[in-house]
XYZ file of C-alpha atoms in Angstrom:
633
model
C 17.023 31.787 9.487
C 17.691 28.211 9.330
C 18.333 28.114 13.243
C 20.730 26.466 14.781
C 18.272 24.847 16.993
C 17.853 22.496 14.306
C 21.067 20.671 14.872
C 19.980 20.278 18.530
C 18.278 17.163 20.202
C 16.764 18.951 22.653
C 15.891 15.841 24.095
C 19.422 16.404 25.899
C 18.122 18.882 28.020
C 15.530 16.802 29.343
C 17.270 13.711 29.599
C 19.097 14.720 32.560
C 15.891 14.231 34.073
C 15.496 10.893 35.608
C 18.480 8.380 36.220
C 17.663 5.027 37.215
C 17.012 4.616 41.412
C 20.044 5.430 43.671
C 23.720 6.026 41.834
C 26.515 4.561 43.382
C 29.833 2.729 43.191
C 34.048 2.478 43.754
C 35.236 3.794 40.852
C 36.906 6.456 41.657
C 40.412 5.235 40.194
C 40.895 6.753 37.028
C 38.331 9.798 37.322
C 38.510 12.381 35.030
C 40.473 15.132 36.506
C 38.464 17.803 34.704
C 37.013 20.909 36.534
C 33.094 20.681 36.796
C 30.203 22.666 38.291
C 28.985 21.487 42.525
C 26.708 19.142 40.940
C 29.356 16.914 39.363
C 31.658 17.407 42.179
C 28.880 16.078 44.787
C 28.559 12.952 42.738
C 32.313 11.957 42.198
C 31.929 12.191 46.090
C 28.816 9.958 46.052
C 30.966 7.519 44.037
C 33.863 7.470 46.408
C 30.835 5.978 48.990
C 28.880 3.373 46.791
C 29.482 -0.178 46.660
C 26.930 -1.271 43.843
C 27.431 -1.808 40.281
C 24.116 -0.653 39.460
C 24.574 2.753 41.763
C 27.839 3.590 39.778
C 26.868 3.125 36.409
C 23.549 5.714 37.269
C 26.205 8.005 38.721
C 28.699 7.990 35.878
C 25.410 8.479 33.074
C 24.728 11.539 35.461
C 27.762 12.848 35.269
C 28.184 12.200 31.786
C 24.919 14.228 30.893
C 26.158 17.081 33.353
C 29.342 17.647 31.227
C 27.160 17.781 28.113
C 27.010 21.353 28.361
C 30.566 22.061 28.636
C 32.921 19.095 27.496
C 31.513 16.592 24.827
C 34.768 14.218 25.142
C 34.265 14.222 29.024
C 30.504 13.232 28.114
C 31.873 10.243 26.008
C 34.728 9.188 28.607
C 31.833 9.147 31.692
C 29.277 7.278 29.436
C 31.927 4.804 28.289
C 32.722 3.822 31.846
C 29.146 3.429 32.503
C 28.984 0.915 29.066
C 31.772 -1.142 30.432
C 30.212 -1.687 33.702
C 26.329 -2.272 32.793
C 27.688 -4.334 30.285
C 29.900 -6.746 32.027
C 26.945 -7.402 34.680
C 24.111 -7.649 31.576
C 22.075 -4.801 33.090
C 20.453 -3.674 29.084
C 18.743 -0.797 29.931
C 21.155 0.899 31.990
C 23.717 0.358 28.654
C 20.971 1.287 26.244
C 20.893 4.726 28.139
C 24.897 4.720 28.147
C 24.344 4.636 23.910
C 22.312 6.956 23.961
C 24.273 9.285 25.873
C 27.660 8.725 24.080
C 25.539 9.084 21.080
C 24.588 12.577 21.890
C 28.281 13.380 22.494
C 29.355 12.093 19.035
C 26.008 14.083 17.411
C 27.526 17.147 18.280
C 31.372 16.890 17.407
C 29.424 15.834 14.118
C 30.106 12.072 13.997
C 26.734 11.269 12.495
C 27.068 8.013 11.359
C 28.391 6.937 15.102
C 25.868 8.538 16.870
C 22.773 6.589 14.613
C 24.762 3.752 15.342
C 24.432 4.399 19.434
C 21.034 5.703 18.823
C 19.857 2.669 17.032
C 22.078 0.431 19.532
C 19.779 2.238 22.676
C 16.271 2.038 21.480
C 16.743 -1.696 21.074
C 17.593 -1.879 24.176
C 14.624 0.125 25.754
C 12.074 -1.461 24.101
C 14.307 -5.268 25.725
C 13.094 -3.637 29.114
C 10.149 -2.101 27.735
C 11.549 1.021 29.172
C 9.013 4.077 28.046
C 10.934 7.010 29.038
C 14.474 5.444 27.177
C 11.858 4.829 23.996
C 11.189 8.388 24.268
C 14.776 9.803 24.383
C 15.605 7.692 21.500
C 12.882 8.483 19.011
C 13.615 12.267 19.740
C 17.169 11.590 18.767
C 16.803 9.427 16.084
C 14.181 12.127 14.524
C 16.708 15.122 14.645
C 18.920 12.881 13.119
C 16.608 12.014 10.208
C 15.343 15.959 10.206
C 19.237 17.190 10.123
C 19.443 15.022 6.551
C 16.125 15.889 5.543
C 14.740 12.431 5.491
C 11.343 14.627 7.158
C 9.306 11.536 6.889
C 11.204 9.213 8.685
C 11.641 12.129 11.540
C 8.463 12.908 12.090
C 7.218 8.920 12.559
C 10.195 8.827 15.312
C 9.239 12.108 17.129
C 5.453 11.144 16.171
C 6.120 7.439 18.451
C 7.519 9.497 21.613
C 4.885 11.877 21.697
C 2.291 8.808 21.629
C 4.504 7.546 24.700
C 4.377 10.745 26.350
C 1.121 11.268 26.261
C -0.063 7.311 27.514
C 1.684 7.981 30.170
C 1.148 11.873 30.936
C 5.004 12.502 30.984
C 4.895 16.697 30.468
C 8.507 17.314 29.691
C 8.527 14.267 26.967
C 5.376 15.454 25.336
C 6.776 19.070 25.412
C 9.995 17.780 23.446
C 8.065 15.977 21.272
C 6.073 19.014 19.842
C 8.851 21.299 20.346
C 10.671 18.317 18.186
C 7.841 18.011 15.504
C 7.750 22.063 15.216
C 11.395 22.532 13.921
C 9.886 19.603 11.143
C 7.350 21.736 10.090
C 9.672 24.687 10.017
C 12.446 23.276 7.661
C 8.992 22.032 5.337
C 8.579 25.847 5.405
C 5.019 25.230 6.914
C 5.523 28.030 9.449
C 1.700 27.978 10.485
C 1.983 24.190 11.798
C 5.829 25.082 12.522
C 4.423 27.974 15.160
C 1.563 26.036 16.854
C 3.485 23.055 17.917
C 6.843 25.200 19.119
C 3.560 27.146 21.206
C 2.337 24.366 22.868
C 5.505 23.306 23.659
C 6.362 26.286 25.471
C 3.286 26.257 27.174
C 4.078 22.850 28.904
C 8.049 24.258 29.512
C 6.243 27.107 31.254
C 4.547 25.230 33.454
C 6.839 22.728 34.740
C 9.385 25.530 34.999
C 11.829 23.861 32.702
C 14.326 26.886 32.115
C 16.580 25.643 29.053
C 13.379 24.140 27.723
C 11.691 27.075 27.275
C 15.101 28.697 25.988
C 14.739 26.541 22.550
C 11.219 26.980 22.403
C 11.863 30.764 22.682
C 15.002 30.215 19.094
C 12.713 28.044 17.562
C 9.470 30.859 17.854
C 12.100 33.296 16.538
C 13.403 30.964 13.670
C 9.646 31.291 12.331
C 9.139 35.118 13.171
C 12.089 35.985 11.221
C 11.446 33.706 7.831
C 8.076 35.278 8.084
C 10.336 38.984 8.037
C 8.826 39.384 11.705
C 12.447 40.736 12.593
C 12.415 42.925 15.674
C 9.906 40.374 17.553
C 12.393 37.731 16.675
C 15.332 39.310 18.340
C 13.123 40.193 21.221
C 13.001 35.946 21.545
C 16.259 35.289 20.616
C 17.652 38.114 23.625
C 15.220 36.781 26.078
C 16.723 33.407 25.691
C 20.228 34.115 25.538
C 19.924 36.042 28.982
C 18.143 32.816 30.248
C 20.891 30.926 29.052
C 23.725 33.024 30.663
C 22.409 32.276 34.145
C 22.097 28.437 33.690
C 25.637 28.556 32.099
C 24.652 26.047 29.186
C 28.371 27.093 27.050
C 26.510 25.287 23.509
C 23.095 26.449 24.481
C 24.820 30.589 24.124
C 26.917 29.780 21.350
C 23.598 28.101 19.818
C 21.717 31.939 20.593
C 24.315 33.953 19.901
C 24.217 32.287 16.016
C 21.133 32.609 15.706
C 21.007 36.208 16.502
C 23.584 36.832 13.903
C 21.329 34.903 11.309
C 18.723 36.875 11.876
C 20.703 40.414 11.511
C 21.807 38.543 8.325
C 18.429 38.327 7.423
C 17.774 41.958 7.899
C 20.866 43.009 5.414
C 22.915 44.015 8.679
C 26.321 42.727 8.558
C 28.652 44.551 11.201
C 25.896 43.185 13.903
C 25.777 39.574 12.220
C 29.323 39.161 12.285
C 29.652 40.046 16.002
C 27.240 37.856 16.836
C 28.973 35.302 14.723
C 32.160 35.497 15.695
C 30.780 35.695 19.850
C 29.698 32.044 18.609
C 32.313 30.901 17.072
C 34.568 31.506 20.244
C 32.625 29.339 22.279
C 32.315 26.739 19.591
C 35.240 26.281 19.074
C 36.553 25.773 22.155
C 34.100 23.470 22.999
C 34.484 21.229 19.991
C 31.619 21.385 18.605
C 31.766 21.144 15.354
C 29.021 21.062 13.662
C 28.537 24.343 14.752
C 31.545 25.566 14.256
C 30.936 24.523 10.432
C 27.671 26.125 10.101
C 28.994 29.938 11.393
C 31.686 29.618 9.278
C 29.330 28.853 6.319
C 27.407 32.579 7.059
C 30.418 34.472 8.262
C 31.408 33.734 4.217
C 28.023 34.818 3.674
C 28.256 38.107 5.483
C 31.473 39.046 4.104
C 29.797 38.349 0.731
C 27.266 41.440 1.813
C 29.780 43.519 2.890
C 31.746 42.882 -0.737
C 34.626 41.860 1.277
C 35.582 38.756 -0.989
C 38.718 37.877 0.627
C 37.450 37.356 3.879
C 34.470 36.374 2.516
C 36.811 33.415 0.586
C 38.965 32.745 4.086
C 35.986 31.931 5.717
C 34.455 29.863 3.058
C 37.878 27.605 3.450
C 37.666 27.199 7.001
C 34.153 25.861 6.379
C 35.201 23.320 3.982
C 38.219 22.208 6.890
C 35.719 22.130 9.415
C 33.034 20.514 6.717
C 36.320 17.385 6.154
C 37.674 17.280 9.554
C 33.974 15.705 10.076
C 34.223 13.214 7.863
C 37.734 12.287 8.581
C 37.020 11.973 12.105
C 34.787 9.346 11.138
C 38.064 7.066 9.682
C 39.772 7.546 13.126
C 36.377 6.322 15.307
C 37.576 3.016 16.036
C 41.122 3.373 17.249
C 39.833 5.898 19.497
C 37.053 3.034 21.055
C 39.582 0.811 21.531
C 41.663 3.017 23.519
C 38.962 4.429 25.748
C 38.062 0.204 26.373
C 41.666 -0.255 27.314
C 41.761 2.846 29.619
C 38.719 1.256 31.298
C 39.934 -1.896 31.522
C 42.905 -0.663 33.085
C 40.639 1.442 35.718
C 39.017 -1.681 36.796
C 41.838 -4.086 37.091
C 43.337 -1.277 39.816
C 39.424 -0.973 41.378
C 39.512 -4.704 41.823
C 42.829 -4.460 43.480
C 41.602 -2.102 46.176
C 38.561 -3.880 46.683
C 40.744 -7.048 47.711
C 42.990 -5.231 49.672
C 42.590 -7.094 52.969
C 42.425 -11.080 51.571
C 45.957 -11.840 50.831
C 45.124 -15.046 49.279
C 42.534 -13.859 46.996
C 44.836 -10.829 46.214
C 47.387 -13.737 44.880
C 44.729 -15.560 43.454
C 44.122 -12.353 41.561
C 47.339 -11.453 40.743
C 47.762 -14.825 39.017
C 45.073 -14.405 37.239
C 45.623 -11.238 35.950
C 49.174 -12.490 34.907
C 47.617 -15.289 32.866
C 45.600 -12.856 31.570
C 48.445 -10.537 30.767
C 49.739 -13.093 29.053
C 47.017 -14.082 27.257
C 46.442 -10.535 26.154
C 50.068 -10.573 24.689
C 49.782 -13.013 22.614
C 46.394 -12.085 21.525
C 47.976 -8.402 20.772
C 51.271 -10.094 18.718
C 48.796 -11.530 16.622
C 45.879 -8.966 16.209
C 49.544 -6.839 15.358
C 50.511 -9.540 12.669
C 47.020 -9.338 10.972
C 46.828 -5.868 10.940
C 50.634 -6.147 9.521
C 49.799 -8.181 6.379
C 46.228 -6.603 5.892
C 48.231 -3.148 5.923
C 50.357 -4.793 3.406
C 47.950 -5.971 1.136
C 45.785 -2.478 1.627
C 48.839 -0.792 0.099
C 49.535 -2.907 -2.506
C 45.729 -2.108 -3.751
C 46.380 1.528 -3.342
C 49.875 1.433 -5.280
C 47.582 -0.418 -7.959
C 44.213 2.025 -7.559
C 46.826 4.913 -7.803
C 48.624 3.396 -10.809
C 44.884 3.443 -12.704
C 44.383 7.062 -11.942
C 47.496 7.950 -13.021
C 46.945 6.260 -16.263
C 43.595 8.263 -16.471
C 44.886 11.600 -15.808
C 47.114 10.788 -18.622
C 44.394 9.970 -20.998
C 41.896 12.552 -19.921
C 45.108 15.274 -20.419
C 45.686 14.274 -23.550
C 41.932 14.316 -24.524
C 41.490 18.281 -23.255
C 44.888 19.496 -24.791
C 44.104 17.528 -28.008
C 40.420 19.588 -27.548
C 41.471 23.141 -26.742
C 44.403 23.154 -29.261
C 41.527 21.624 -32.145
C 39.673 23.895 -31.322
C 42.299 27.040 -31.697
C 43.183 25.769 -35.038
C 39.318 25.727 -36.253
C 38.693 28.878 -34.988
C 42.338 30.510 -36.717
C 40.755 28.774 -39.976
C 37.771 29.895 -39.767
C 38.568 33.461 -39.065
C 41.754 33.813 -41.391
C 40.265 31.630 -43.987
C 36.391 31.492 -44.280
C 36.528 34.606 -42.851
C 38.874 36.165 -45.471
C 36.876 34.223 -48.361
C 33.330 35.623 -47.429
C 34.863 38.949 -46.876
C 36.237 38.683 -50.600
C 32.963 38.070 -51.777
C 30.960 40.361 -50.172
C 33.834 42.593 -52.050
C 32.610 41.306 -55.351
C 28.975 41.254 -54.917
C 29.209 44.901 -53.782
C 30.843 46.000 -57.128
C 28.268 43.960 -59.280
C 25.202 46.214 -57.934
C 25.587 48.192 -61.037
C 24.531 44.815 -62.762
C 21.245 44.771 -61.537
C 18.258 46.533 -62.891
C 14.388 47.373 -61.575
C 13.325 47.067 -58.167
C 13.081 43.937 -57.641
C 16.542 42.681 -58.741
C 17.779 45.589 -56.509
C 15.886 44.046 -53.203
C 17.410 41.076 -54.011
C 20.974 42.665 -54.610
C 20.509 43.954 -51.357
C 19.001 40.617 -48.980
C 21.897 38.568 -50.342
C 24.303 41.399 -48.978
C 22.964 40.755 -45.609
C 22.657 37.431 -45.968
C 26.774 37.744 -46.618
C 27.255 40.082 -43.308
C 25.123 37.993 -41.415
C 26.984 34.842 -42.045
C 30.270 36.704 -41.269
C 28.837 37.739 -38.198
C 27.948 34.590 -37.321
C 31.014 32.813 -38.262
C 33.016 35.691 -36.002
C 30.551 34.521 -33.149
C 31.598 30.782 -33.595
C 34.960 31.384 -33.803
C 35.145 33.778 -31.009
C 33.458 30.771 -28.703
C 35.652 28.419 -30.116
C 38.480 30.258 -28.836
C 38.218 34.148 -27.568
C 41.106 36.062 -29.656
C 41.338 38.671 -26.577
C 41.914 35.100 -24.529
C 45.285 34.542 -26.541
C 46.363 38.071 -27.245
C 45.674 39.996 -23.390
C 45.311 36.874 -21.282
C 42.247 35.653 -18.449
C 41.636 39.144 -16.704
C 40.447 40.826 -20.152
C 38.706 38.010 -21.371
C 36.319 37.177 -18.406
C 35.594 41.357 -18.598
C 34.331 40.767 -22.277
C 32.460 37.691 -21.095
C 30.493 39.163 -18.467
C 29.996 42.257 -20.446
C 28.173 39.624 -22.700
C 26.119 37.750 -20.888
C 25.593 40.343 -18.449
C 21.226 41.387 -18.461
C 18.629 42.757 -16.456
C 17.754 39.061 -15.352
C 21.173 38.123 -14.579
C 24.364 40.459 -12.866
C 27.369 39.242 -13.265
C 30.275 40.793 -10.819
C 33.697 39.739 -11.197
C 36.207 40.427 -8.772
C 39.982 39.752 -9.297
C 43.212 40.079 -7.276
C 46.611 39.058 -8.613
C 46.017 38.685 -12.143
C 48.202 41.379 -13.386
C 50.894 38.460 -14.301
C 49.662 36.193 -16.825
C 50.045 32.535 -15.697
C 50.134 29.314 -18.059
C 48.524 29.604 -21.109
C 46.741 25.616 -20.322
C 45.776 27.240 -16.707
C 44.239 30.799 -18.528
C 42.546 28.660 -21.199
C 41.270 26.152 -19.027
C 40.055 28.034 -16.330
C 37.853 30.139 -18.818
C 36.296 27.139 -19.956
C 35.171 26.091 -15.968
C 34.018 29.590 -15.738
C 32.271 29.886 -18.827
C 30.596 26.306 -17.695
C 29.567 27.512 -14.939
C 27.637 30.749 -15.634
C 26.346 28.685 -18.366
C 24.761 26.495 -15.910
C 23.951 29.413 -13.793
C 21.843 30.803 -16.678
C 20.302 27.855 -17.795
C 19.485 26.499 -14.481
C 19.888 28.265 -11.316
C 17.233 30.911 -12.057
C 19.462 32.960 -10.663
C 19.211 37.194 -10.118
C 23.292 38.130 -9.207
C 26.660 35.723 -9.719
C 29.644 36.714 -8.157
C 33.326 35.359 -9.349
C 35.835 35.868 -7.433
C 39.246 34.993 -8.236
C 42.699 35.393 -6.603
C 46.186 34.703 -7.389
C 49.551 34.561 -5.888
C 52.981 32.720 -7.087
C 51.666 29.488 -5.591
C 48.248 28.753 -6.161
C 44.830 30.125 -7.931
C 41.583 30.220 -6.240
C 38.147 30.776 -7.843
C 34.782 31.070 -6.183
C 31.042 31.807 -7.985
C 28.182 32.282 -5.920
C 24.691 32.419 -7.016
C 21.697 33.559 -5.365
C 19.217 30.311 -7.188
C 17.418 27.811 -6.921
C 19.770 25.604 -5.561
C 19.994 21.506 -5.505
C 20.270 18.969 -2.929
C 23.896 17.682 -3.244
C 22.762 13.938 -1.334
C 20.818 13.166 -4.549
C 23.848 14.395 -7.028
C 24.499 10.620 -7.856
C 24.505 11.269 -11.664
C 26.122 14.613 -11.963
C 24.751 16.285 -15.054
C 27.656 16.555 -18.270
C 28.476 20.276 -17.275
C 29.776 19.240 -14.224
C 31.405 16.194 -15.205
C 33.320 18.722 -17.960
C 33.986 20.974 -14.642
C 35.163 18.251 -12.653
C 37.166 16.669 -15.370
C 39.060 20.281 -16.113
C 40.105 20.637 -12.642
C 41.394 17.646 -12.946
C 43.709 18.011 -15.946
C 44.837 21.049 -14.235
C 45.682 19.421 -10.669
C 43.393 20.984 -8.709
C 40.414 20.585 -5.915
C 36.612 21.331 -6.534
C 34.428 21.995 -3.397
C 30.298 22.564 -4.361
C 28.290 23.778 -1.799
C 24.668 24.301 -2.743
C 21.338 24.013 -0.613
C 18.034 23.925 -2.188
C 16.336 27.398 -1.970
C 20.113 29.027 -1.042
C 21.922 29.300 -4.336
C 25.114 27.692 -5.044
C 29.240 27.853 -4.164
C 31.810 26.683 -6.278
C 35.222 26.778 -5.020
C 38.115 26.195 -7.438
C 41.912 25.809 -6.046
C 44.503 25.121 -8.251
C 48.780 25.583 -8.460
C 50.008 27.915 -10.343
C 51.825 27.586 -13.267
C 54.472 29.550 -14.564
C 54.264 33.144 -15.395
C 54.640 34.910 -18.394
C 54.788 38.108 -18.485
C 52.098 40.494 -20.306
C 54.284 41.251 -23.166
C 55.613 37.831 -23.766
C 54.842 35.222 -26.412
C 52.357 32.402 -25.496
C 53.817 29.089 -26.296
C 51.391 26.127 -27.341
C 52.240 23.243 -25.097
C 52.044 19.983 -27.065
């Protein structure tokens, strides 16, 4: 089980712990109108009362952290307000804890690169104020950041710094994290021994202080272990003791978080109808809490389940909402800073009305500051006209570049089309000469050499006689072989379907099963789209065999009147896609065939969890079984 706990800055939890001195301020104009638990409800009150800039921003960071359990974007909109405010009046580490929340907030909606870049932002500023407990929060966060991307080094010398903070100044719950922190390390190392004794001191110190939720991820994380050691049953007995725990506190990402886990580890044990109820229980919550990472990773083994099950179809539906989830990460990174700048303008607008209240009862300052907002109106028009005219001309020149960038890859499709057509249909004609006319001329010989036995006298000449007729069979066996590879005659005559069978049935061996499973295929499509999907397949169990060290390979392919999809699995080694900077030439040739055929290529591989290729491309048009292929040329 890879637990989910791993995606989890715990840190979180604790750092609802202690905001700065009293929390007050006006600011009630433009509060969220979002429902919310007693606790956040008493301090909207609290911030209809104060009259301090530095009360208000502790109150909206409170809030902020109070929503992290339910509502990531009312986490962000809280902490932002906060920003603004600490800010304007230069109060650092009251803004370096506003990063650091809103940097949680992105972390889990899967906005990586924002949230290192609030991270980062918030440890500078606690070490400004030499502020220990704000040093803490960030190294935790910065570490699961590094540990989420592997980068174990790096996370361990961040959690490493807070517990050597923690412990100079006997803070419990930081030291607690910071094992708890340095355990799930250990664990994704694989060295469960260390993993296990830090995740038990941990809970230890969460005992003690009576930190509830605390000891609810030590409890997953104990389990996590249990269960890659195949110490199943006590693992469950965690994982259930938790999730009750986490029922009555009400923590929405902390269940979904349990209730995945669960399922992983009833994945684990080879029992799929419990997994995927477990699974999909998750996948309810997060979803409609938006958090996506999460939602990405149970979508990732609810494909796996189905996989056990041998329900490929589901298993293939999943496996595509993955990869949406898996994009609609990234692309929210593109769409980051429009949404900043409206959440500053919101908040400017907030404040402007806030002001206006304040002044209420001095009608010459309230026409002072009506002026001055007017000049500033003004000012902020013309500044807008011509932020609008840059981004005018830059748009311009952005899609003159792409018109150009598109022309080039145009012009390469072209040449890399004409390259595999010129291939494949070089490759028919060698292997029709070949088999109609080297073929037909070694067959003619063997002919004559077999009448000319008579010729040959004694032993000897007759053991000769005889090696040179095998010598003849063997070279027409191997020239069948070569021509065969060159271009399979049950390819051209009964189409994909057929030929994939006789593949398998080939390089199918004790080491290596090969299951093929095919819906749709009864119509022949394109004779380019059966040829060249053949060759990606044949590539790719190629690969499998030469370097997955693979035991089973599943292809799975499905057809309808608009589109074909193909997905292998393997159960091998694995590689680690971040380092996949020079693909090696079999991929290249995959890449470059799905290419010439218009489609998409997804790989998904993990080190030490095999590999997924998914294949989607449009269909061509169909020829019927009994109709003549036509070359296209």
């Amino acid at each position: 089980m890879t637990g989910l706990n791993n995606i989890i800055p715990s840190m979180m939890e604790v750092y609802r712990l202690r905001v700065y001195g009293s929390l007050l301020m006006v600011l009630l104009a433009g509060i969220r109108p979002l429902s919310a638990g007693p606790v956040v409800d008493s301090l909207r009150q609290a911030l209809v009362t104060t009259s301090g800039a530095d009360d208000s921003i502790g109150i909206l960071n409170q809030i902020a952290v109070e929503f992290n359990r339910s509502d990531f974007d009312s986490v962000k909109y809280y902490a932002q307000q906060a920003l603004a405010i600490a800010e304007a009046h230069g109060d650092t580490g009251k803004a370096a804890r506003s990063h650091l929340i809103f940097g949680v907030a992105t972390y889990f909606q899967g906005n990586h690169q924002d949230a290192l870049d609030h991270y980062l932002v918030g440890l500078q500023g606690f070490e400004a104020v030499n502020d220990s407990i704000g040093i803490i929060g960030a190294s935790n966060h910065l570490g699961t950041l590094y540990k989420k991307y592997k980068n174990y080094e790096k996370a361990l010398e961040h959690f490493r710094r807070g517990l050597q903070i923690s412990e100079s100044i006997e803070l419990s719950d930081g030291i607690a994290d910071c094992l708890n922190n340095i355990g799930m390390v250990y664990e994704q190392m694989e060295e469960y021994e260390l993993a296990m004794q830090h995740y038990v001191r941990s809970l230890h110190i969460k005992e003690e202080i009576g930190d509830r939720i605390g000891i609810t991820y030590n409890q997953n994380n104990i389990a996590a272990v249990l269960a890659e050691m195949g110490q199943f049953d006590e693992a469950l007995e965690q994982l259930h003791m938790a999730l009750e725990s986490r029922r009555s506190i009400g923590s929405r990402q902390s269940i979904a978080i349990n209730l995945n886990n669960i399922g992983e580890v009833y994945y684990k044990q080879g029992k799929p109808d419990s997994a995927l109820h477990y699974f999909r229980e998750s996948l309810k919550i997060s979803e409609n809490i938006a958090f996506l990472d999460l939602v990405k990773h149970t979508y990732e083994y609810l494909s796996r389940t189905y996989v056990l099950q041998r329900n490929f179809k589901e298993a293939f539906q999943a496996h595509q909402q993955y990869a949406a989830v898996k994009d609609s990460i990234y692309n929210e990174q593109h769409t980051r800073q429009l949404t900043e700048l409206q959440t500053k303008y919101e908040t400017q607008k907030k404040e402007k009305a806030i002001a206006i209240l304040e002044e209420k009862n001095a009608a010459a300052e309230l026409n002072l500051h009506r002026e001055r907002n007017q000049k500033s109106y003004i000012a902020a028009g013309g500044l807008l006209l011509l932020l609008l005219g840059l981004l005018g001309h830059n748009r311009y020149r952005q899609q003159q570049k792409h018109q150009l960038a598109l022309e080039e890859m145009r012009q390469q499709q072209v040449r890399l089309n004409a390259i595999i057509r010129g291939e494949e249909k070089e490759r028919k004609r060698m292997a029709e000469e070949l088999h109609d006319g080297l073929g037909q001329m070694l067959s003619a010989v063997k002919l004559n050499v077999s009448g000319m036995q008579s010729l040959f006298h004694g032993e000897a000449k007759q053991t000769l006689f005889k090696q040179t007729l095998e010598m003849i069979d063997g070279s027409c066996s191997e020239l069948r072989t070569i021509s065969h590879n060159m271009m399979p005659s049950v390819l051209i005559k009964l189409g994909l379907l057929p030929a994939l069978k006789e593949f398998i049935a080939k390089n199918n061996t004790p080491e290596l099963e090969i299951h093929l499973e095919a819906i749709g295929l009864e119509k022949r499509p394109d004779e380019w789209i059966e040829i060249t999907l053949y060759r990606i397949i044949q590539e790719i169990i190629e690969n499998i065999i030469r370097h997955a060290q693979a035991s089973e390979a599943i292809i799975q392919v499905f057809a309808d009147d608009t589109e074909i999809s193909v997905m292998i699995e393997d159960n091998g080694v694995g590689f680690d896609q971040v380092n996949r900077d020079n693909p090696q030439r079999g991929l290249k040739n995959i890449q470059s065939r799905v290419e010439f055929l218009k489609g998409s290529l997804e790989i998904d591989s993990t080190p030490g969890q095999g590999t997924t290729i998914t294949i989607s491309i449009p269909a061509g048009r169909e020829l019927s079984s009994g109709q003549k292929l036509v070359t296209l040329g």
